[in-house]
Amino acid sequence: MRMQKLRIKNASNCGFTNASMIQCSLAEKNIWISIGNVGQEYYPKFDEDWPYTKARLNLSFADVGSKTANGAITPEQAKQIVDFVRDNADEDTLVMINCMAGVSRSAGVAAALTKLALKTDQRFFKRYTPNMLVYRAVLDAGMEILG
């Protein structure tokens, strides 16, 4: 997979019904990274047979700013995100990322993946408030895995 060809979207502000999903989906093939709260089901929960979903990764970690905080993203989870994108995305795939509010965790993942793929992350910092712990964890994992 060539990271520089990826299209990445923070999908949390798209809405979660099938009708709004169609409006939000800019590619026929999507891969989803859904981030839930620790101890809760993943959000949003889509049917497994959603026709536009090529692959899905469900993770749970808290919206915290310290590595030692309860439920913080782990290096293993950050590696799972990078491996998932590397293994499932191609240049025709839209990477959709969502969390509960769509402001910090999903924006942190999206900003880090965009930084790895396109060498810029400014659009996510202008519109959202990326969780910097999540951003750094995914960026570090990407640098380690992708070189």
mmCIF file of C-alpha atoms in Angstrom:
data_model
loop_
_atom_site.group_PDB
_atom_site.id
_atom_site.type_symbol
_atom_site.label_atom_id
_atom_site.label_comp_id
_atom_site.label_asym_id
_atom_site.label_seq_id
_atom_site.Cartn_x
_atom_site.Cartn_y
_atom_site.Cartn_z
ATOM 1 C CA MET A 1 0.000 0.000 0.000
ATOM 2 C CA ARG A 2 1.222 3.472 -0.837
ATOM 3 C CA MET A 3 0.341 5.746 2.070
ATOM 4 C CA GLN A 4 0.713 8.905 -0.023
ATOM 5 C CA LYS A 5 -2.337 7.958 -2.115
ATOM 6 C CA LEU A 6 -4.751 7.658 0.823
ATOM 7 C CA ARG A 7 -7.867 9.742 1.297
ATOM 8 C CA ILE A 8 -8.671 10.153 4.988
ATOM 9 C CA LYS A 9 -11.836 11.586 6.536
ATOM 10 C CA ASN A 10 -12.938 12.225 10.088
ATOM 11 C CA ALA A 11 -16.384 10.717 9.656
ATOM 12 C CA SER A 12 -17.812 11.453 13.075
ATOM 13 C CA ASN A 13 -19.647 14.510 11.813
ATOM 14 C CA CYS A 14 -21.327 12.654 8.928
ATOM 15 C CA GLY A 15 -24.255 11.196 10.801
ATOM 16 C CA PHE A 16 -24.877 7.530 11.337
ATOM 17 C CA THR A 17 -27.941 6.471 9.348
ATOM 18 C CA ASN A 18 -27.557 4.597 6.111
ATOM 19 C CA ALA A 19 -28.880 7.603 4.156
ATOM 20 C CA SER A 20 -26.346 9.990 5.602
ATOM 21 C CA MET A 21 -23.633 7.367 5.246
ATOM 22 C CA ILE A 22 -24.247 7.300 1.503
ATOM 23 C CA GLN A 23 -23.877 11.100 1.372
ATOM 24 C CA CYS A 24 -20.715 10.901 3.462
ATOM 25 C CA SER A 25 -19.097 8.064 1.510
ATOM 26 C CA LEU A 26 -16.997 9.570 -1.236
ATOM 27 C CA ALA A 27 -15.599 6.265 -2.478
ATOM 28 C CA GLU A 28 -17.205 2.977 -3.269
ATOM 29 C CA LYS A 29 -14.726 1.179 -1.035
ATOM 30 C CA ASN A 30 -14.356 2.428 2.525
ATOM 31 C CA ILE A 31 -12.432 1.123 5.467
ATOM 32 C CA TRP A 32 -13.581 2.189 8.914
ATOM 33 C CA ILE A 33 -11.747 2.781 12.156
ATOM 34 C CA SER A 34 -14.340 3.087 14.922
ATOM 35 C CA ILE A 35 -13.194 4.250 18.337
ATOM 36 C CA GLY A 36 -15.420 3.530 21.300
ATOM 37 C CA ASN A 37 -15.195 4.383 24.950
ATOM 38 C CA VAL A 38 -13.507 1.884 27.245
ATOM 39 C CA GLY A 39 -16.080 -0.631 28.491
ATOM 40 C CA GLN A 40 -18.751 0.308 25.937
ATOM 41 C CA GLU A 41 -19.804 -1.055 22.582
ATOM 42 C CA TYR A 42 -18.159 0.405 19.506
ATOM 43 C CA TYR A 43 -19.876 3.412 18.042
ATOM 44 C CA PRO A 44 -21.482 3.651 15.611
ATOM 45 C CA LYS A 45 -22.499 0.064 15.106
ATOM 46 C CA PHE A 46 -23.137 -0.740 11.440
ATOM 47 C CA ASP A 47 -24.443 -3.917 9.925
ATOM 48 C CA GLU A 48 -21.629 -6.232 8.875
ATOM 49 C CA ASP A 49 -23.055 -6.377 5.359
ATOM 50 C CA TRP A 50 -22.927 -2.603 4.742
ATOM 51 C CA PRO A 51 -22.158 -2.661 1.016
ATOM 52 C CA TYR A 52 -19.512 0.067 0.981
ATOM 53 C CA THR A 53 -17.377 -1.239 3.829
ATOM 54 C CA LYS A 54 -14.313 -3.174 2.753
ATOM 55 C CA ALA A 55 -12.909 -3.648 6.272
ATOM 56 C CA ARG A 56 -13.496 -2.376 9.792
ATOM 57 C CA LEU A 57 -11.343 -1.972 12.904
ATOM 58 C CA ASN A 58 -13.087 -1.469 16.250
ATOM 59 C CA LEU A 59 -10.992 -0.161 19.139
ATOM 60 C CA SER A 60 -11.735 1.264 22.573
ATOM 61 C CA PHE A 61 -9.576 3.847 24.296
ATOM 62 C CA ALA A 62 -10.280 6.920 26.376
ATOM 63 C CA ASP A 63 -10.026 10.552 25.381
ATOM 64 C CA VAL A 64 -7.178 11.319 27.801
ATOM 65 C CA GLY A 65 -3.910 13.202 27.512
ATOM 66 C CA SER A 66 -1.545 11.047 29.568
ATOM 67 C CA LYS A 67 -0.057 7.635 28.759
ATOM 68 C CA THR A 68 -0.601 6.616 32.385
ATOM 69 C CA ALA A 69 -4.290 7.570 32.474
ATOM 70 C CA ASN A 70 -6.816 4.761 32.706
ATOM 71 C CA GLY A 71 -7.862 3.613 29.221
ATOM 72 C CA ALA A 72 -5.233 5.601 27.289
ATOM 73 C CA ILE A 73 -4.368 4.455 23.774
ATOM 74 C CA THR A 74 -1.612 1.852 23.886
ATOM 75 C CA PRO A 75 1.317 1.468 21.501
ATOM 76 C CA GLU A 76 -0.250 -1.846 20.424
ATOM 77 C CA GLN A 77 -3.521 -0.130 19.485
ATOM 78 C CA ALA A 78 -1.636 2.540 17.546
ATOM 79 C CA LYS A 79 0.213 -0.211 15.650
ATOM 80 C CA GLN A 80 -3.118 -1.954 14.971
ATOM 81 C CA ILE A 81 -4.387 1.252 13.335
ATOM 82 C CA VAL A 82 -1.349 1.643 11.080
ATOM 83 C CA ASP A 83 -1.250 -2.078 10.206
ATOM 84 C CA PHE A 84 -4.993 -2.043 9.459
ATOM 85 C CA VAL A 85 -4.679 0.875 7.054
ATOM 86 C CA ARG A 86 -1.541 -0.547 5.444
ATOM 87 C CA ASP A 87 -3.156 -3.959 4.950
ATOM 88 C CA ASN A 88 -6.621 -2.837 3.813
ATOM 89 C CA ALA A 89 -6.332 0.462 1.977
ATOM 90 C CA ASP A 90 -5.313 1.168 -1.567
ATOM 91 C CA GLU A 91 -5.490 4.304 -3.695
ATOM 92 C CA ASP A 92 -9.233 3.818 -4.334
ATOM 93 C CA THR A 93 -10.099 3.466 -0.658
ATOM 94 C CA LEU A 94 -11.475 6.161 1.594
ATOM 95 C CA VAL A 95 -10.336 5.761 5.210
ATOM 96 C CA MET A 96 -13.225 6.760 7.500
ATOM 97 C CA ILE A 97 -12.504 7.343 11.190
ATOM 98 C CA ASN A 98 -15.095 7.964 13.878
ATOM 99 C CA CYS A 99 -15.367 8.238 17.638
ATOM 100 C CA MET A 100 -18.111 9.359 20.015
ATOM 101 C CA ALA A 101 -17.895 13.136 19.513
ATOM 102 C CA GLY A 102 -15.679 13.324 16.431
ATOM 103 C CA VAL A 103 -13.516 16.072 17.854
ATOM 104 C CA SER A 104 -10.368 14.618 19.384
ATOM 105 C CA ARG A 105 -9.687 10.859 19.187
ATOM 106 C CA SER A 106 -10.798 10.359 15.585
ATOM 107 C CA ALA A 107 -9.197 13.673 14.647
ATOM 108 C CA GLY A 108 -5.930 12.550 16.279
ATOM 109 C CA VAL A 109 -5.921 9.331 14.268
ATOM 110 C CA ALA A 110 -6.896 11.137 11.055
ATOM 111 C CA ALA A 111 -4.252 13.844 11.527
ATOM 112 C CA ALA A 112 -1.509 11.284 12.183
ATOM 113 C CA LEU A 113 -2.458 9.116 9.192
ATOM 114 C CA THR A 114 -2.621 12.187 6.980
ATOM 115 C CA LYS A 115 0.775 13.345 8.239
ATOM 116 C CA LEU A 116 2.208 9.912 7.383
ATOM 117 C CA ALA A 117 0.510 9.781 3.988
ATOM 118 C CA LEU A 118 0.618 13.366 2.755
ATOM 119 C CA LYS A 119 3.232 14.967 5.030
ATOM 120 C CA THR A 120 0.659 17.510 6.254
ATOM 121 C CA ASP A 121 -1.961 17.421 8.978
ATOM 122 C CA GLN A 122 -3.115 21.040 9.084
ATOM 123 C CA ARG A 123 -6.694 20.515 7.925
ATOM 124 C CA PHE A 124 -7.435 18.472 11.032
ATOM 125 C CA PHE A 125 -5.804 20.979 13.369
ATOM 126 C CA LYS A 126 -7.755 23.853 11.802
ATOM 127 C CA ARG A 127 -11.162 22.200 12.085
ATOM 128 C CA TYR A 128 -10.830 19.892 15.128
ATOM 129 C CA THR A 129 -8.867 19.548 18.346
ATOM 130 C CA PRO A 130 -6.903 16.315 17.833
ATOM 131 C CA ASN A 131 -6.014 14.371 20.955
ATOM 132 C CA MET A 132 -2.246 14.812 21.019
ATOM 133 C CA LEU A 133 -1.589 11.534 22.848
ATOM 134 C CA VAL A 134 -3.496 9.642 20.144
ATOM 135 C CA TYR A 135 -1.827 11.696 17.396
ATOM 136 C CA ARG A 136 1.691 11.019 18.709
ATOM 137 C CA ALA A 137 1.005 7.316 19.341
ATOM 138 C CA VAL A 138 -0.262 6.699 15.791
ATOM 139 C CA LEU A 139 2.472 8.865 14.269
ATOM 140 C CA ASP A 140 5.176 6.996 16.239
ATOM 141 C CA ALA A 141 3.700 3.632 15.247
ATOM 142 C CA GLY A 142 3.611 4.709 11.618
ATOM 143 C CA MET A 143 7.225 5.870 11.665
ATOM 144 C CA GLU A 144 8.255 2.544 13.220
ATOM 145 C CA ILE A 145 6.212 0.370 10.844
ATOM 146 C CA LEU A 146 6.532 2.330 7.611
ATOM 147 C CA GLY A 147 10.011 3.697 8.157
#
